[in-house]
């Protein structure tokens, strides 16, 4: 199999910061450079960092179809990977753009492109192809998907925002459209990662994670490589209400979410 990363496994003992366990307990969020934890719903930079170091090489192209505040593209710049990010909301894309431009280049020239667009739409896929063509590329080597966890955080009032899907079924349908839209841009043997958590609705656990996993597997063409479970640290607002949440959990027979998933697939 061709190499899909820049790790020199003759020196494998040197890479003890690369996670190989399925349980990811990550302490502090990386807040260095232009990484900030202030976009409600962003993921910690260690997630794209770990994925890119294991599953891409310098000069590869990473596609993030729910870019948010640009965490993935900042990591791309640091690690010498090219990045394309798609974000629906112009005001959020502008924040991402600002942060990415503030991040100084490492030792490798890369491109980082942001599209303000709806990832469910065919024309967005065409725009990605055009970017690739203009860079002399045909495919991407890693796709990262960090969708809204349905309506847990409402990112906007727009009907094309996945966090406004009227039901879980509609959310899954839209998510499936995004997967179908970009899957064949992924090079064979390369990886797709979905970062997502579950939710409660009407006192019932809704396994969004496993259902989105199934949406992907139903499409065929990919194998499931890993289900990673990552610790989730509460935001400040929730931390201040820790006792209240614990009380509610005890009364209602709930468990407080402390984990989210990273589903990892490889294209056949
Ligand atoms: C969970 S956040 C991603 C956060 C990102 N990983 C970060 O670190 O900032 C999901 C993002 O998807 C965007 N989004 C929702 N529906 C979308 C759509 N149809 N197309 C593209 N982006 C969408 C939201 O505006 C939101 O910024």
GROMACS .gro file of C-alpha atoms and ligand atoms in nm:
model
  295
    1UNK     CA    1   0.000   0.000   0.000
    2UNK     CA    2   0.128   0.351  -0.085
    3UNK     CA    3   0.221   0.566   0.209
    4UNK     CA    4  -0.056   0.796   0.322
    5UNK     CA    5   0.139   0.992   0.583
    6UNK     CA    6   0.483   1.133   0.650
    7UNK     CA    7   0.553   0.918   0.956
    8UNK     CA    8   0.875   0.726   0.946
    9UNK     CA    9   0.772   0.406   1.116
   10UNK     CA   10   1.133   0.295   1.155
   11UNK     CA   11   1.126   0.552   1.435
   12UNK     CA   12   0.776   0.464   1.552
   13UNK     CA   13   0.871   0.500   1.918
   14UNK     CA   14   0.923   0.872   1.864
   15UNK     CA   15   0.557   0.932   1.781
   16UNK     CA   16   0.418   0.881   2.129
   17UNK     CA   17   0.188   1.183   2.092
   18UNK     CA   18   0.002   1.016   1.806
   19UNK     CA   19  -0.306   0.850   1.949
   20UNK     CA   20  -0.360   0.484   1.862
   21UNK     CA   21  -0.625   0.408   2.128
   22UNK     CA   22  -0.996   0.423   2.051
   23UNK     CA   23  -1.056   0.630   2.365
   24UNK     CA   24  -0.938   0.989   2.321
   25UNK     CA   25  -0.901   1.171   2.650
   26UNK     CA   26  -0.765   1.509   2.553
   27UNK     CA   27  -0.691   1.757   2.830
   28UNK     CA   28  -0.641   2.118   2.732
   29UNK     CA   29  -0.762   2.261   2.404
   30UNK     CA   30  -0.475   2.386   2.188
   31UNK     CA   31  -0.512   2.765   2.204
   32UNK     CA   32  -0.185   2.851   2.037
   33UNK     CA   33  -0.154   3.087   1.739
   34UNK     CA   34  -0.490   3.182   1.591
   35UNK     CA   35  -0.678   2.891   1.751
   36UNK     CA   36  -0.949   3.025   1.981
   37UNK     CA   37  -1.216   2.833   2.161
   38UNK     CA   38  -1.481   3.099   2.124
   39UNK     CA   39  -1.690   2.973   1.829
   40UNK     CA   40  -1.978   2.791   1.988
   41UNK     CA   41  -1.961   2.443   1.843
   42UNK     CA   42  -1.602   2.431   1.725
   43UNK     CA   43  -1.388   2.124   1.777
   44UNK     CA   44  -1.053   2.117   1.946
   45UNK     CA   45  -0.760   2.156   1.704
   46UNK     CA   46  -0.611   1.828   1.827
   47UNK     CA   47  -0.881   1.641   1.631
   48UNK     CA   48  -0.781   1.759   1.280
   49UNK     CA   49  -0.416   1.756   1.389
   50UNK     CA   50  -0.426   1.388   1.485
   51UNK     CA   51  -0.621   1.290   1.174
   52UNK     CA   52  -0.397   1.479   0.934
   53UNK     CA   53  -0.073   1.352   1.077
   54UNK     CA   54  -0.185   0.989   1.050
   55UNK     CA   55  -0.384   1.000   0.728
   56UNK     CA   56  -0.227   1.269   0.507
   57UNK     CA   57   0.110   1.381   0.377
   58UNK     CA   58   0.249   1.726   0.313
   59UNK     CA   59   0.097   1.866  -0.007
   60UNK     CA   60  -0.221   1.654   0.021
   61UNK     CA   61  -0.561   1.822   0.006
   62UNK     CA   62  -0.797   1.818   0.305
   63UNK     CA   63  -1.165   1.904   0.255
   64UNK     CA   64  -1.378   2.023   0.550
   65UNK     CA   65  -1.742   2.058   0.445
   66UNK     CA   66  -1.861   2.222   0.769
   67UNK     CA   67  -1.575   2.463   0.825
   68UNK     CA   68  -1.713   2.679   1.106
   69UNK     CA   69  -1.438   2.898   1.252
   70UNK     CA   70  -1.167   2.739   1.040
   71UNK     CA   71  -0.993   2.505   1.288
   72UNK     CA   72  -0.915   2.249   1.017
   73UNK     CA   73  -0.764   2.502   0.778
   74UNK     CA   74  -0.546   2.654   1.051
   75UNK     CA   75  -0.409   2.306   1.118
   76UNK     CA   76  -0.363   2.255   0.742
   77UNK     CA   77  -0.143   2.562   0.726
   78UNK     CA   78   0.062   2.446   1.024
   79UNK     CA   79   0.110   2.096   0.891
   80UNK     CA   80   0.175   2.181   0.527
   81UNK     CA   81  -0.150   2.037   0.392
   82UNK     CA   82  -0.367   2.218   0.137
   83UNK     CA   83  -0.717   2.287   0.262
   84UNK     CA   84  -1.060   2.359   0.120
   85UNK     CA   85  -1.335   2.458   0.363
   86UNK     CA   86  -1.707   2.509   0.302
   87UNK     CA   87  -1.919   2.716   0.539
   88UNK     CA   88  -2.280   2.821   0.490
   89UNK     CA   89  -2.275   3.140   0.696
   90UNK     CA   90  -2.080   3.435   0.551
   91UNK     CA   91  -2.018   3.594   0.892
   92UNK     CA   92  -1.866   3.270   1.023
   93UNK     CA   93  -1.661   3.218   0.708
   94UNK     CA   94  -1.519   3.568   0.753
   95UNK     CA   95  -1.401   3.479   1.106
   96UNK     CA   96  -1.238   3.166   0.965
   97UNK     CA   97  -1.071   3.365   0.689
   98UNK     CA   98  -0.930   3.615   0.936
   99UNK     CA   99  -0.790   3.347   1.164
  100UNK     CA  100  -0.638   3.148   0.884
  101UNK     CA  101  -0.467   3.453   0.740
  102UNK     CA  102  -0.324   3.539   1.084
  103UNK     CA  103  -0.164   3.197   1.111
  104UNK     CA  104   0.187   3.219   0.975
  105UNK     CA  105   0.298   2.963   0.722
  106UNK     CA  106   0.509   2.677   0.839
  107UNK     CA  107   0.788   2.557   0.612
  108UNK     CA  108   0.571   2.440   0.325
  109UNK     CA  109   0.371   2.647   0.076
  110UNK     CA  110   0.003   2.548   0.075
  111UNK     CA  111  -0.330   2.684  -0.047
  112UNK     CA  112  -0.628   2.736   0.182
  113UNK     CA  113  -0.957   2.815   0.011
  114UNK     CA  114  -1.290   2.895   0.171
  115UNK     CA  115  -1.623   2.860  -0.008
  116UNK     CA  116  -1.928   3.031   0.136
  117UNK     CA  117  -2.184   2.777   0.021
  118UNK     CA  118  -2.432   2.504   0.105
  119UNK     CA  119  -2.257   2.166   0.117
  120UNK     CA  120  -2.575   1.981   0.022
  121UNK     CA  121  -2.586   2.150  -0.319
  122UNK     CA  122  -2.444   2.010  -0.643
  123UNK     CA  123  -2.307   2.351  -0.747
  124UNK     CA  124  -2.093   2.354  -0.433
  125UNK     CA  125  -1.938   2.027  -0.540
  126UNK     CA  126  -1.865   2.186  -0.881
  127UNK     CA  127  -1.698   2.482  -0.712
  128UNK     CA  128  -1.472   2.242  -0.520
  129UNK     CA  129  -1.383   2.069  -0.846
  130UNK     CA  130  -1.298   2.405  -1.000
  131UNK     CA  131  -1.067   2.491  -0.711
  132UNK     CA  132  -0.897   2.153  -0.745
  133UNK     CA  133  -0.858   2.197  -1.121
  134UNK     CA  134  -0.710   2.544  -1.078
  135UNK     CA  135  -0.447   2.391  -0.848
  136UNK     CA  136  -0.374   2.105  -1.085
  137UNK     CA  137  -0.539   1.847  -0.855
  138UNK     CA  138  -0.815   1.596  -0.916
  139UNK     CA  139  -0.902   1.457  -0.576
  140UNK     CA  140  -0.878   1.513  -0.203
  141UNK     CA  141  -0.692   1.292   0.043
  142UNK     CA  142  -0.895   1.347   0.361
  143UNK     CA  143  -1.252   1.463   0.420
  144UNK     CA  144  -1.349   1.596   0.762
  145UNK     CA  145  -1.715   1.639   0.853
  146UNK     CA  146  -1.814   1.813   1.173
  147UNK     CA  147  -2.184   1.879   1.115
  148UNK     CA  148  -2.424   2.040   1.358
  149UNK     CA  149  -2.540   1.780   1.610
  150UNK     CA  150  -2.886   1.834   1.461
  151UNK     CA  151  -3.052   2.114   1.663
  152UNK     CA  152  -2.834   2.105   1.976
  153UNK     CA  153  -2.678   2.436   1.868
  154UNK     CA  154  -2.877   2.648   1.621
  155UNK     CA  155  -2.621   2.812   1.399
  156UNK     CA  156  -2.873   3.030   1.213
  157UNK     CA  157  -3.237   3.053   1.108
  158UNK     CA  158  -3.163   2.956   0.751
  159UNK     CA  159  -3.355   2.660   0.609
  160UNK     CA  160  -3.041   2.525   0.440
  161UNK     CA  161  -2.857   2.509   0.776
  162UNK     CA  162  -2.849   2.146   0.897
  163UNK     CA  163  -2.919   2.265   1.251
  164UNK     CA  164  -3.263   2.377   1.129
  165UNK     CA  165  -3.366   2.042   0.987
  166UNK     CA  166  -3.726   1.989   1.100
  167UNK     CA  167  -3.670   1.634   1.218
  168UNK     CA  168  -3.387   1.389   1.276
  169UNK     CA  169  -3.488   1.213   0.954
  170UNK     CA  170  -3.453   1.536   0.758
  171UNK     CA  171  -3.117   1.603   0.927
  172UNK     CA  172  -2.995   1.257   0.820
  173UNK     CA  173  -3.121   1.311   0.466
  174UNK     CA  174  -2.935   1.642   0.435
  175UNK     CA  175  -2.624   1.491   0.592
  176UNK     CA  176  -2.649   1.203   0.342
  177UNK     CA  177  -2.670   1.456   0.056
  178UNK     CA  178  -2.344   1.612   0.173
  179UNK     CA  179  -2.176   1.271   0.186
  180UNK     CA  180  -2.297   1.180  -0.166
  181UNK     CA  181  -2.191   1.519  -0.293
  182UNK     CA  182  -1.824   1.480  -0.206
  183UNK     CA  183  -1.749   1.112  -0.164
  184UNK     CA  184  -1.620   1.047  -0.511
  185UNK     CA  185  -1.371   1.333  -0.478
  186UNK     CA  186  -1.192   1.126  -0.213
  187UNK     CA  187  -0.895   0.930  -0.342
  188UNK     CA  188  -0.909   0.552  -0.302
  189UNK     CA  189  -0.766   0.413   0.026
  190UNK     CA  190  -0.799   0.755   0.185
  191UNK     CA  191  -1.002   0.853   0.489
  192UNK     CA  192  -1.325   1.025   0.580
  193UNK     CA  193  -1.380   1.134   0.941
  194UNK     CA  194  -1.712   1.236   1.093
  195UNK     CA  195  -1.709   1.412   1.430
  196UNK     CA  196  -2.048   1.410   1.599
  197UNK     CA  197  -2.226   1.366   1.931
  198UNK     CA  198  -2.566   1.233   2.034
  199UNK     CA  199  -2.857   1.417   2.190
  200UNK     CA  200  -3.162   1.369   2.408
  201UNK     CA  201  -3.512   1.453   2.281
  202UNK     CA  202  -3.826   1.404   2.490
  203UNK     CA  203  -3.627   1.215   2.754
  204UNK     CA  204  -3.500   0.971   2.493
  205UNK     CA  205  -3.139   0.921   2.382
  206UNK     CA  206  -3.110   0.994   2.007
  207UNK     CA  207  -2.802   0.816   1.867
  208UNK     CA  208  -2.719   1.072   1.597
  209UNK     CA  209  -2.367   0.934   1.583
  210UNK     CA  210  -2.460   0.579   1.491
  211UNK     CA  211  -2.731   0.695   1.254
  212UNK     CA  212  -2.495   0.922   1.061
  213UNK     CA  213  -2.245   0.633   1.056
  214UNK     CA  214  -2.515   0.415   0.901
  215UNK     CA  215  -2.599   0.685   0.642
  216UNK     CA  216  -2.239   0.660   0.524
  217UNK     CA  217  -2.216   0.282   0.530
  218UNK     CA  218  -2.545   0.257   0.335
  219UNK     CA  219  -2.379   0.437   0.045
  220UNK     CA  220  -2.121   0.162   0.001
  221UNK     CA  221  -1.765   0.216  -0.115
  222UNK     CA  222  -1.621   0.277   0.231
  223UNK     CA  223  -1.523   0.053   0.517
  224UNK     CA  224  -1.553   0.149   0.882
  225UNK     CA  225  -1.201   0.168   1.027
  226UNK     CA  226  -1.272   0.296   1.378
  227UNK     CA  227  -1.525   0.433   1.618
  228UNK     CA  228  -1.328   0.669   1.840
  229UNK     CA  229  -1.480   0.802   2.159
  230UNK     CA  230  -1.353   1.140   2.267
  231UNK     CA  231  -1.412   1.313   2.598
  232UNK     CA  232  -1.625   1.623   2.580
  233UNK     CA  233  -1.549   1.908   2.813
  234UNK     CA  234  -1.838   2.134   2.906
  235UNK     CA  235  -1.839   2.494   2.797
  236UNK     CA  236  -1.825   2.761   3.066
  237UNK     CA  237  -2.202   2.818   3.076
  238UNK     CA  238  -2.268   2.454   3.145
  239UNK     CA  239  -1.981   2.427   3.394
  240UNK     CA  240  -2.140   2.696   3.607
  241UNK     CA  241  -2.457   2.490   3.619
  242UNK     CA  242  -2.286   2.161   3.695
  243UNK     CA  243  -2.496   2.097   4.008
  244UNK     CA  244  -2.819   2.173   3.829
  245UNK     CA  245  -2.737   1.930   3.549
  246UNK     CA  246  -2.643   1.660   3.799
  247UNK     CA  247  -2.966   1.711   3.984
  248UNK     CA  248  -3.166   1.693   3.660
  249UNK     CA  249  -2.981   1.378   3.560
  250UNK     CA  250  -3.055   1.211   3.892
  251UNK     CA  251  -3.421   1.308   3.883
  252UNK     CA  252  -3.482   1.213   3.521
  253UNK     CA  253  -3.267   0.901   3.493
  254UNK     CA  254  -3.038   1.077   3.242
  255UNK     CA  255  -2.666   1.069   3.186
  256UNK     CA  256  -2.478   1.390   3.115
  257UNK     CA  257  -2.297   1.382   2.779
  258UNK     CA  258  -1.923   1.354   2.833
  259UNK     CA  259  -1.828   1.206   2.499
  260UNK     CA  260  -1.858   1.250   2.127
  261UNK     CA  261  -1.755   1.025   1.839
  262UNK     CA  262  -1.509   1.031   1.557
  263UNK     CA  263  -1.620   0.778   1.296
  264UNK     CA  264  -1.337   0.690   1.065
  265UNK     CA  265  -1.395   0.537   0.721
  266UNK     CA  266  -1.158   0.433   0.447
  267UNK     CA  267  -1.247   0.442   0.080
  268UNK     CA  268  -1.215   0.098  -0.081
  269LIG     C1  269  -2.021   2.194   1.438
  269LIG     S1  270  -1.989   2.338   1.342
  269LIG     C2  271  -1.827   2.312   1.277
  269LIG     C3  272  -1.722   2.375   1.366
  269LIG     C4  273  -1.579   2.365   1.314
  269LIG     N1  274  -1.530   2.228   1.319
  269LIG     C5  275  -1.489   2.456   1.395
  269LIG     O1  276  -1.392   2.405   1.456
  269LIG     O2  277  -1.515   2.577   1.404
  269LIG     C6  278  -2.095   2.312   1.203
  269LIG     C7  279  -2.092   2.423   1.098
  269LIG     O3  280  -2.168   2.380   0.984
  269LIG     C8  281  -2.228   2.495   0.926
  269LIG     N2  282  -2.336   2.447   0.837
  269LIG     C9  283  -2.464   2.414   0.868
  269LIG     N3  284  -2.533   2.375   0.759
  269LIG    C10  285  -2.446   2.383   0.654
  269LIG    C11  286  -2.457   2.356   0.514
  269LIG     N4  287  -2.572   2.316   0.459
  269LIG     N5  288  -2.346   2.374   0.436
  269LIG    C12  289  -2.229   2.417   0.490
  269LIG     N6  290  -2.213   2.445   0.622
  269LIG    C13  291  -2.320   2.428   0.703
  269LIG    C14  292  -2.271   2.576   1.046
  269LIG     O4  293  -2.289   2.713   1.010
  269LIG    C15  294  -2.154   2.555   1.144
  269LIG     O5  295  -2.059   2.659   1.135
   0.00000   0.00000   0.00000
